[in-house]
Short mmCIF file of C-alpha atoms in Angstrom, two decimals:
data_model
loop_
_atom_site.label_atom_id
_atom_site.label_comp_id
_atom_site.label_asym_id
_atom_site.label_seq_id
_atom_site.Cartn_x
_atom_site.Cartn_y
_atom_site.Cartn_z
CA UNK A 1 35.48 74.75 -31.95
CA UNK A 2 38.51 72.33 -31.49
CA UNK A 3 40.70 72.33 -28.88
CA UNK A 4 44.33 72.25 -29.78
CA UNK A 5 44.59 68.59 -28.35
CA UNK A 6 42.46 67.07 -30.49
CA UNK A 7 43.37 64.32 -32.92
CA UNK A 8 44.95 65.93 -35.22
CA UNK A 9 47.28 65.60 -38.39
CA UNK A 10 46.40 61.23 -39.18
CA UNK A 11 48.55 60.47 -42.14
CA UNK A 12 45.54 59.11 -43.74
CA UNK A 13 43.36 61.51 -42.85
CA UNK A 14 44.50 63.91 -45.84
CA UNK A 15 43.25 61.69 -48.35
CA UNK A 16 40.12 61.42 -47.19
CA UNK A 17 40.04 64.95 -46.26
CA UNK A 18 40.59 65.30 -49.83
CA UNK A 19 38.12 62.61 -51.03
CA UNK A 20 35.06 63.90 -49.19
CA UNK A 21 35.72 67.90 -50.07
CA UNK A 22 35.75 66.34 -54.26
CA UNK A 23 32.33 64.22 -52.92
CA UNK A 24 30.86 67.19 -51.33
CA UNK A 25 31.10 69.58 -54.49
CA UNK A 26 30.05 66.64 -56.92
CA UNK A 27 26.00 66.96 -57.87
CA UNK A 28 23.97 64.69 -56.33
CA UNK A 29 23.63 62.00 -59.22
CA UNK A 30 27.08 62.03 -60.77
CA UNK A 31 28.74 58.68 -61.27
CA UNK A 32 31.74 59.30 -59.62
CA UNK A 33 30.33 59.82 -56.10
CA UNK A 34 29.98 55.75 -56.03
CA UNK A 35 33.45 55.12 -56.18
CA UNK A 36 34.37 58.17 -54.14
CA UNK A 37 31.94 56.65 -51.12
CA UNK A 38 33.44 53.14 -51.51
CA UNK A 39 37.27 54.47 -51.40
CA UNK A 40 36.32 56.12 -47.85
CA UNK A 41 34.02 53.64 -46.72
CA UNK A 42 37.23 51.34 -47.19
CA UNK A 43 39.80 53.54 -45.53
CA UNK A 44 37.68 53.97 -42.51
CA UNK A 45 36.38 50.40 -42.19
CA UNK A 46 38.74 49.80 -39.46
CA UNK A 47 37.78 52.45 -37.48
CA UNK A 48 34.20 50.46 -37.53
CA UNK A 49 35.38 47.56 -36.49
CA UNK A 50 37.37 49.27 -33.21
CA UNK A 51 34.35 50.38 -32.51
CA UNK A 52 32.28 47.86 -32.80
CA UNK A 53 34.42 46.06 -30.68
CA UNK A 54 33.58 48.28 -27.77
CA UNK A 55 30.67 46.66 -27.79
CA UNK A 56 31.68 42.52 -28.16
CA UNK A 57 30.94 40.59 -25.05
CA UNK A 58 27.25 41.30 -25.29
CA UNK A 59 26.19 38.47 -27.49
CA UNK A 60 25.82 39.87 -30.64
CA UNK A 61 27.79 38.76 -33.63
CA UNK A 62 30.71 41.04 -34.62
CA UNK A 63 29.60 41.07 -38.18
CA UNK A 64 26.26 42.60 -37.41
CA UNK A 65 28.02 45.24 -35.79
CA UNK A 66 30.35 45.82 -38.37
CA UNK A 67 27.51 46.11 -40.40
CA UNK A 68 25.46 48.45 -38.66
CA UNK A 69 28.55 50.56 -38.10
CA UNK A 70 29.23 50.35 -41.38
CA UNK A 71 25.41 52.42 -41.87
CA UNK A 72 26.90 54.64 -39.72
CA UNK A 73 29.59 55.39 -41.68
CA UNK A 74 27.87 56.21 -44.64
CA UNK A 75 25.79 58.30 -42.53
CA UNK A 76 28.74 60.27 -41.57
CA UNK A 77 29.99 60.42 -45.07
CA UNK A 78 26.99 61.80 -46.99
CA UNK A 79 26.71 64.45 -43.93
CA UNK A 80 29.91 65.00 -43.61
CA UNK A 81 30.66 68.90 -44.51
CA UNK A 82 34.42 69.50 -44.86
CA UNK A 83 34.12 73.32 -44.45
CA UNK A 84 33.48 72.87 -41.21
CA UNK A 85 37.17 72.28 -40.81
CA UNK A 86 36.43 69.08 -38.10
CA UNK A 87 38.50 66.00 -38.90
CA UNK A 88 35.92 63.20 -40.60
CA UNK A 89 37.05 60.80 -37.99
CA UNK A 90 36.24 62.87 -35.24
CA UNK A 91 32.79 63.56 -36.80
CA UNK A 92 32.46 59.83 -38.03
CA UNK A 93 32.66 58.42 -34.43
CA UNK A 94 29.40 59.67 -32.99
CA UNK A 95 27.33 58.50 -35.89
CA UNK A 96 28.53 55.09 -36.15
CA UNK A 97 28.54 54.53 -32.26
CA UNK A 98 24.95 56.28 -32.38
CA UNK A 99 24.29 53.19 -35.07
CA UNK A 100 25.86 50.66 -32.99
CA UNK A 101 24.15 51.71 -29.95
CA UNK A 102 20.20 51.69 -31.78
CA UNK A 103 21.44 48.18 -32.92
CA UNK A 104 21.27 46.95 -29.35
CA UNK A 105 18.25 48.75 -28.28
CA UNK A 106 16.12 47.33 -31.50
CA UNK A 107 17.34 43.93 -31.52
CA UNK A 108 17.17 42.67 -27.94
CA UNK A 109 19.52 41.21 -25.76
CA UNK A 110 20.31 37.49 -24.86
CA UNK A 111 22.70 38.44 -21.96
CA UNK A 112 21.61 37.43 -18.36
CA UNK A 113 20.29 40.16 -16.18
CA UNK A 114 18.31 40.45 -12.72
CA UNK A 115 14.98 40.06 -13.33
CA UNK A 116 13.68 43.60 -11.33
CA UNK A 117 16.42 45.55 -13.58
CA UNK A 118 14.95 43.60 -16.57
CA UNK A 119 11.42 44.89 -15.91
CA UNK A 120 11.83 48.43 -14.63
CA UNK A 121 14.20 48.46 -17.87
CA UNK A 122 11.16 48.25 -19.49
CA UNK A 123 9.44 50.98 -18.20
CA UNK A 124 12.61 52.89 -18.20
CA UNK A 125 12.79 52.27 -22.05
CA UNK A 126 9.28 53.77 -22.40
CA UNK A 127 9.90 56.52 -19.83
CA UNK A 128 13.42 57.37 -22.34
CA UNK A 129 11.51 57.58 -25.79
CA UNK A 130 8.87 59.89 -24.14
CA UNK A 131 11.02 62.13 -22.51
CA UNK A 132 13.28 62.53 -25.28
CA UNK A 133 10.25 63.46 -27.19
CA UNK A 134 9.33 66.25 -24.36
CA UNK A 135 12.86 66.97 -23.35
CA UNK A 136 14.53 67.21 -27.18
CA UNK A 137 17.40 65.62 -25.62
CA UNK A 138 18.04 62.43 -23.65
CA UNK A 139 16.62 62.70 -20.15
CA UNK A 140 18.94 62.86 -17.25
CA UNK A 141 18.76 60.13 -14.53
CA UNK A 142 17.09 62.06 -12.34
CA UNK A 143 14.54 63.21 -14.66
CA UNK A 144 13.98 59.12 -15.74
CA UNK A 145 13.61 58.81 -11.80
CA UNK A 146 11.16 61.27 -11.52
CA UNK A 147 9.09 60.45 -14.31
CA UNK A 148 8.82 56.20 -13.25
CA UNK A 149 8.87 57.30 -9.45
CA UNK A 150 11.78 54.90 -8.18
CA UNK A 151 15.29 56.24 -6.65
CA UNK A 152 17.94 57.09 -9.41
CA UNK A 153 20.05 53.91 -8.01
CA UNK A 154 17.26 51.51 -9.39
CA UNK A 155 17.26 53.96 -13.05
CA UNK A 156 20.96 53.26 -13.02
CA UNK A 157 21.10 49.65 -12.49
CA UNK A 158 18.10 49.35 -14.99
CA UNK A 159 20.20 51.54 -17.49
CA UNK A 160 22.73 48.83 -16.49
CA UNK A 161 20.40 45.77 -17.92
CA UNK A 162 19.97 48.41 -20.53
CA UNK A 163 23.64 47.89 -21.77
CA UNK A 164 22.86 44.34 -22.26
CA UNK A 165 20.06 45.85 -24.45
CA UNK A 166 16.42 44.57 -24.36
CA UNK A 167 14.46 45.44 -27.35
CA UNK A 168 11.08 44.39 -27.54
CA UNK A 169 8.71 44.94 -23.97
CA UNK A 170 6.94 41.54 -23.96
CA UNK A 171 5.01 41.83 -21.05
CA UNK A 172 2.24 44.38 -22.33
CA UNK A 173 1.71 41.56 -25.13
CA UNK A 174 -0.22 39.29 -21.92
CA UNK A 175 -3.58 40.37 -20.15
CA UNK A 176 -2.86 40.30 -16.20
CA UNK A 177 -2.60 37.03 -14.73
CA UNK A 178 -1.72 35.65 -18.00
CA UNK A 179 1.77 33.73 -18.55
CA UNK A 180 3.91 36.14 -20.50
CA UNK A 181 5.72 34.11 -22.99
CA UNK A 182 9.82 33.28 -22.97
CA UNK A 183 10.59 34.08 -26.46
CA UNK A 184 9.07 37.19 -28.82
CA UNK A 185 8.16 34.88 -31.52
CA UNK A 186 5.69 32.77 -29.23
CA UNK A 187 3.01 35.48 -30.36
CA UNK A 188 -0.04 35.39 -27.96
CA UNK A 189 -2.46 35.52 -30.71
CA UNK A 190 -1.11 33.20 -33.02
CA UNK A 191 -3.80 30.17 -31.88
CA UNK A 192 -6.05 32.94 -32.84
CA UNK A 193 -4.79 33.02 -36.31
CA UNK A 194 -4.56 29.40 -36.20
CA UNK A 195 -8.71 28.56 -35.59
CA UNK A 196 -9.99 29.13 -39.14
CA UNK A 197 -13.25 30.27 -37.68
CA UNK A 198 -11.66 33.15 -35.68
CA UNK A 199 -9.90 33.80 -39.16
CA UNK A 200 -12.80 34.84 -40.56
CA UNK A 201 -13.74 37.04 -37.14
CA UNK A 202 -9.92 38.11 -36.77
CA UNK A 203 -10.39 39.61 -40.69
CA UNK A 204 -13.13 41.68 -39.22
CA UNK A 205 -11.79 42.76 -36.54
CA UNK A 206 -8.38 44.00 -37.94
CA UNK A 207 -10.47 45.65 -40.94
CA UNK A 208 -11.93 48.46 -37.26
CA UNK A 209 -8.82 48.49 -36.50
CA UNK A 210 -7.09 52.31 -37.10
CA UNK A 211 -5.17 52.11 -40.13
CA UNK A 212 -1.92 52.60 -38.60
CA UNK A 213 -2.27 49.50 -36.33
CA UNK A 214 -3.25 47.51 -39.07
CA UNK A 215 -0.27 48.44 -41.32
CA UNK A 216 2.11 47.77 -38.72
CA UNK A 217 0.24 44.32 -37.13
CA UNK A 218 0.59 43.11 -40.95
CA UNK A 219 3.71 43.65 -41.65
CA UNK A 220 4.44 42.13 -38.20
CA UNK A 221 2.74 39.26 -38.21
CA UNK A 222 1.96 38.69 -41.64
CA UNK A 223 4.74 39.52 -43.85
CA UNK A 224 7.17 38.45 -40.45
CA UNK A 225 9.01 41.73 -40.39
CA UNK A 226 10.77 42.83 -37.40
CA UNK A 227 9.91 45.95 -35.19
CA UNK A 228 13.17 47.29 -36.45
CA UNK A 229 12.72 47.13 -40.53
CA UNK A 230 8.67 47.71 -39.76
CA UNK A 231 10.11 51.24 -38.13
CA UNK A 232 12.32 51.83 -41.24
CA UNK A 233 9.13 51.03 -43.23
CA UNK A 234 6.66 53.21 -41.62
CA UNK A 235 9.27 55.81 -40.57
CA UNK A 236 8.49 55.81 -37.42
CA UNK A 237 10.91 54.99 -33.72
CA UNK A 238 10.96 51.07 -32.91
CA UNK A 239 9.61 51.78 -29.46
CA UNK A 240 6.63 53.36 -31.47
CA UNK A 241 6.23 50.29 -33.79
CA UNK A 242 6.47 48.08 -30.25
CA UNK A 243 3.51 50.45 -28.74
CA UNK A 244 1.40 50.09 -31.82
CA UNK A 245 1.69 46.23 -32.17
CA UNK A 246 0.49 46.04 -28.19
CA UNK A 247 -2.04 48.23 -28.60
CA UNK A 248 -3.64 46.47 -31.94
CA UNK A 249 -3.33 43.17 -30.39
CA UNK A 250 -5.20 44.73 -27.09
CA UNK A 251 -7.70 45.85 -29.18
CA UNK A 252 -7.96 42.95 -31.57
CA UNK A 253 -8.25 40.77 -27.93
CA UNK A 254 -10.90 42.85 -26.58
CA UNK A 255 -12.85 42.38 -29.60
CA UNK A 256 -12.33 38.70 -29.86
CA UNK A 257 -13.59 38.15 -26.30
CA UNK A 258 -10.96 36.67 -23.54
CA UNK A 259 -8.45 34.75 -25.85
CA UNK A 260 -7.57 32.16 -23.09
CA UNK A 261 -11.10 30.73 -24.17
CA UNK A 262 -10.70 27.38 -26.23
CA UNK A 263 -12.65 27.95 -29.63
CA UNK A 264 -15.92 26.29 -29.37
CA UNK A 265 -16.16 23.25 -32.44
CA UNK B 1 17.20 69.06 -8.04
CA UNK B 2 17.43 72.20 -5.92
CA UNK B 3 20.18 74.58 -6.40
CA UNK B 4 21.22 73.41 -2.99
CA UNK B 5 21.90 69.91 -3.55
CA UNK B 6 23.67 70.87 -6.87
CA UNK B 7 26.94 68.69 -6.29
CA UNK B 8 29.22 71.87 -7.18
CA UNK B 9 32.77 72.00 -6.47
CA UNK B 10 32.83 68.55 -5.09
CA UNK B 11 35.31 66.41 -5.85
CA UNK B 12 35.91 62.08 -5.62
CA UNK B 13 38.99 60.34 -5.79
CA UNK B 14 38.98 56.83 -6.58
CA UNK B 15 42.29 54.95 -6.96
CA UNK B 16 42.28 50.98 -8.27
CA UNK B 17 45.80 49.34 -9.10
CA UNK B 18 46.47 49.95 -13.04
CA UNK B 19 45.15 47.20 -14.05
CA UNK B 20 42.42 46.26 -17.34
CA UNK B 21 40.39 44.80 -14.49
CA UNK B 22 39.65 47.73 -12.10
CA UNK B 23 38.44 49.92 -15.33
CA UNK B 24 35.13 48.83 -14.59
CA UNK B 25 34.69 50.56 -11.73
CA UNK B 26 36.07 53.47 -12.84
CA UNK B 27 33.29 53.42 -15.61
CA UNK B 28 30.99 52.46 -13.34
CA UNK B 29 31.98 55.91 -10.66
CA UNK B 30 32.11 58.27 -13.50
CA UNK B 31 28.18 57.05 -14.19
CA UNK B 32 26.89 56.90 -11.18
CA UNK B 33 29.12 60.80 -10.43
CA UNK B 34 27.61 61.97 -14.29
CA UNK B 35 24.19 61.30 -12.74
CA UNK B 36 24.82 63.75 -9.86
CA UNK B 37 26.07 66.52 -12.14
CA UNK B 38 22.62 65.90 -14.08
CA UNK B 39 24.16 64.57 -17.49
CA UNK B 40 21.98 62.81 -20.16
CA UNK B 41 21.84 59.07 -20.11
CA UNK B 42 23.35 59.66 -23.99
CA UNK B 43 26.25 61.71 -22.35
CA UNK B 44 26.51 58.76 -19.86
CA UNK B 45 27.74 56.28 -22.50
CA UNK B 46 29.47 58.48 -24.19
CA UNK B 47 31.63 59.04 -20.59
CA UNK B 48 31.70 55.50 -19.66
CA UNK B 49 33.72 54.69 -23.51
CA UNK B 50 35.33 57.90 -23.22
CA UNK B 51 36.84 56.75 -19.42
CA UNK B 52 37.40 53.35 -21.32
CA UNK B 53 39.67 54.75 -24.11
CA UNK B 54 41.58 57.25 -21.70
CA UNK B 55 42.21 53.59 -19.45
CA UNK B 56 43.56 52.42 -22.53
CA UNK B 57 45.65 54.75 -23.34
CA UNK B 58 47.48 55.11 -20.40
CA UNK B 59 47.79 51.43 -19.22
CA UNK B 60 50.05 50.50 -21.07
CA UNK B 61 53.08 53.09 -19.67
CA UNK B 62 51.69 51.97 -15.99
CA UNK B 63 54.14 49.95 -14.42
CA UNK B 64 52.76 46.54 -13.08
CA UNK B 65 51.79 47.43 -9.47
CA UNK B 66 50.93 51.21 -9.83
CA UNK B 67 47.85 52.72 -9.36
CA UNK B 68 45.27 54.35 -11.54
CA UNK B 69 44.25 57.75 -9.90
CA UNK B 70 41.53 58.84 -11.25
CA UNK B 71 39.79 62.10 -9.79
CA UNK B 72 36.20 62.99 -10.91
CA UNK B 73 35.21 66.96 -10.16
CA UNK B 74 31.39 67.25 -10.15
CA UNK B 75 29.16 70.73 -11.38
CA UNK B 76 26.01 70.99 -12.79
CA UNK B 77 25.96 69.56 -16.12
CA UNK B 78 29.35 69.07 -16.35
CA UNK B 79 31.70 66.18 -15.26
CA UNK B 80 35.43 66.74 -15.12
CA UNK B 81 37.69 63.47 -15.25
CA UNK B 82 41.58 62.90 -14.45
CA UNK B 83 42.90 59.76 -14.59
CA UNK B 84 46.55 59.14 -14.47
CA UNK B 85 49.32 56.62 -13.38
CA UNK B 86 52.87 56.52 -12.37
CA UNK B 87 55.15 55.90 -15.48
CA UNK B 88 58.94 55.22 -15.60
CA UNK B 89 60.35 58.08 -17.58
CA UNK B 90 58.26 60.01 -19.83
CA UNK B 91 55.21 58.46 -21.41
CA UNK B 92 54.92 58.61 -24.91
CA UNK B 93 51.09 58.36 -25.60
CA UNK B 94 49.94 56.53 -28.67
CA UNK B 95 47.88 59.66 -30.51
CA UNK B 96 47.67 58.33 -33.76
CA UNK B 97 45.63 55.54 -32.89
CA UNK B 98 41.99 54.74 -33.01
CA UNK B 99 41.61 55.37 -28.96
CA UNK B 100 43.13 58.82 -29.44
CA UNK B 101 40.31 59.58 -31.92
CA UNK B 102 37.24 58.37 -30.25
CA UNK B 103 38.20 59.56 -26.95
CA UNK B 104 38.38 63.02 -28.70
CA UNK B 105 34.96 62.56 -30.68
CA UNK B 106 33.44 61.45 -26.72
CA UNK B 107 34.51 64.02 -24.20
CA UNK B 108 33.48 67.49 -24.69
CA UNK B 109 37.14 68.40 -24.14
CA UNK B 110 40.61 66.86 -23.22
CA UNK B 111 44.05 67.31 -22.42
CA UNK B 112 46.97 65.31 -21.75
CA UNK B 113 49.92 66.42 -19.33
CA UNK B 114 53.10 64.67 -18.93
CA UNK B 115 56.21 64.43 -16.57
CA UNK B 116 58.82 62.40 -16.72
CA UNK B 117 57.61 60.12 -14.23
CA UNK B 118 53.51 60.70 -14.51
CA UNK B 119 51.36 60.78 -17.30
CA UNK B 120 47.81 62.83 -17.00
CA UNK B 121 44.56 62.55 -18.97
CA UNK B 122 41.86 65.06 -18.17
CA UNK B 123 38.56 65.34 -20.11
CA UNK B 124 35.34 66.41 -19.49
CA UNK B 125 31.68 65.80 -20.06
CA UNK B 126 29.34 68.49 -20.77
CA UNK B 127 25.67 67.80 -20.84
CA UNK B 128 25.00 67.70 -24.64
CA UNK B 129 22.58 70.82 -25.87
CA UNK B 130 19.07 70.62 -26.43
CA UNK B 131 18.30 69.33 -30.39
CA UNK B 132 16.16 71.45 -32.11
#
């Protein structure tokens, strides 16, 4: 269903229109869908980078949000499905903001916000990914309200911080009372890893640990991946990936004893 | 939300002078107004770009101290949007450009009416259906 006012009738559009019905009917391994994909990747790189633009002014390089719109884009072109009759823009738009806008919330922010909107945000994030889960859709604002048990003005202004985009929920990473630290890479346990004689224990440990905690605290910690490419990895959400590295270090703490204890020589 | 606090029917008119400054708070009114009718925090940005694009569009035909009327009409799960300014003579609205397209692609629906001295965009938000 289109209504008559929509965008309609871009010069370029017939091309493409063109370009993606030929890609469509091609089987899946020809050679020729290559070039077709590059030619409209190229005529609708612009409408990327307006979009993409949308979001400059919140600290993140343009480039990486070219790129990431750019994923989009393919996205939109392999699903694309021109008897449908919509124009590919139209479709297009969605997917790539959808990219743009899982950049932000996997990457974290470096933009100043209030510190309460910074924490509920937190649990807001959380509340989100579960809900969704329940819901099938993203929650409403009242429903987020609900769920955390604070007034919808507070969900709001935390959706707010949201736009500036916080990634990774440090503060389950520190035992109560304990500092939480400024930066993600100041890893709590990394002294841990550092004491060759906890090494040794910390092997141990992490070998009780369920597997998929283990997986995900290796490729964390070990092989340095990111939440983000460790979700692409596993195939699971980010904000799952975030759960299961706080959990696995909770459990590796537990099982070390209170880490805040100077290793005995 | 009771069926008695549903904000059906009711309407809010903000007006800010046309101006690339105020369209903050018009993004920031059609949120806060897309809560009441009970739309998804996904539909939420989706409204707050798709009030963006529709500022852009029609700022440019505002003359320098006009307003920006924008009304917002509130029912459950949906959010209807006007915005419009004062023009001198008839508007011709750029609908070959990129904000033409994603302001389609955002709003569940839009139209555009023009006088010869006003210039009218109207979408609206529906809250999106349930996946699966």
């Amino acid at each position: 269903m289109t209504s008559p006012s929509r965008p309609t009738g871009h010069e370029d559009e017939k091309p493409a229109t063109e370009l993606l019905a030929e890609l469509h009917r091609l089987p899946v391994d020809s050679p020729r869908r290559k070039a077709l994909r590059d030619e409209l990747v190229e005529a609708h790189m612009p409408l990327v980078v307006y979009l993409a633009r949308r979001f400059s002014g919140r600290n993140e390089p343009m480039t990486d949000l070219v790129q990431v719109g750019a994923i989009g884009l393919l996205k939109a072109i392999d699903r694309f499905d021109p008897g449908r009759g919509l124009e590919f823009s139209t479709y297009a738009t969605p997917t790539i903001l959808g990219e743009i806008k899982r950049h932000f919330r996997d990457t974290g922010w470096l933009i100043h916000v209030p510190r309460r909107a910074q924490e509920l945000q937190t649990t807001v994030n959380t509340a989100r990914a579960d809900l969704s889960q329940e819901l099938g859709r993203a929650p409403t604002v009242s429903e987020l309200a609900a769920r955390i048990e604070v007034d919808e003005e507070a969900v709001l202004e935390a959706l707010d911080a949201a736009r500036a985009y916080s990634g990774v929920p440090l503060d389950v990473l520190a035992a109560p009372g304990e500092t939480v630290p400024e930066h993600p890479m100041l890893g709590v346990v990394d002294e841990g890893f550092e004491q060759v004689e906890q090494r040794a224990l910390l092997r141990e440990v992490i070998a009780k640990l369920p597997e998929s905690e283990r997986e995900i605290l290796l490729l964390r910690f070990v092989a340095n991946k990111t939440q983000t490419e460790i979700a692409a990895i596993v195939g699971v959400s980010q904000m799952q990936v975030s759960r299961l590295v706080a959990r696995g270090l909770k459990r590796l703490r537990a099982s070390l004893g209170a880490p805040e204890e100077p290793p005995k020589n | 939300m009771h069926a008695s606090e549903r904000p059906d029917g009711d309407v809010v008119e903000v007006r800010v002078p046309a101006d690339v400054a105020y369209v903050s708070t018009l993004r920031l009114a059609a949120a806060g107004l897309a809560a009441r009718c009970e739309l998804t925090i996904d539909d939420i940005e989706d409204l707050r770009l798709a009030v963006d694009e529709a500022c852009a569009l029609l700022l440019p035909h505002a003359d320098k101290s006009s307003i920006l009327d924008a009304r917002f009409e509130l029912n459950y799960g949906c959010l209807a949007v006007d915005v419009a300014v004062a023009t001198e003579g008839p508007a011709e609205l750029d609908r070959k450009g990129f904000a033409w397209t994603v302001l389609g692609a955002l709003a569940s629906s839009i139209d555009i009416e023009q006088t010869d001295d006003r210039v009218t965009i109207s979408l609206t938000k529906r809250r999106e259906a349930t996946s699966q």
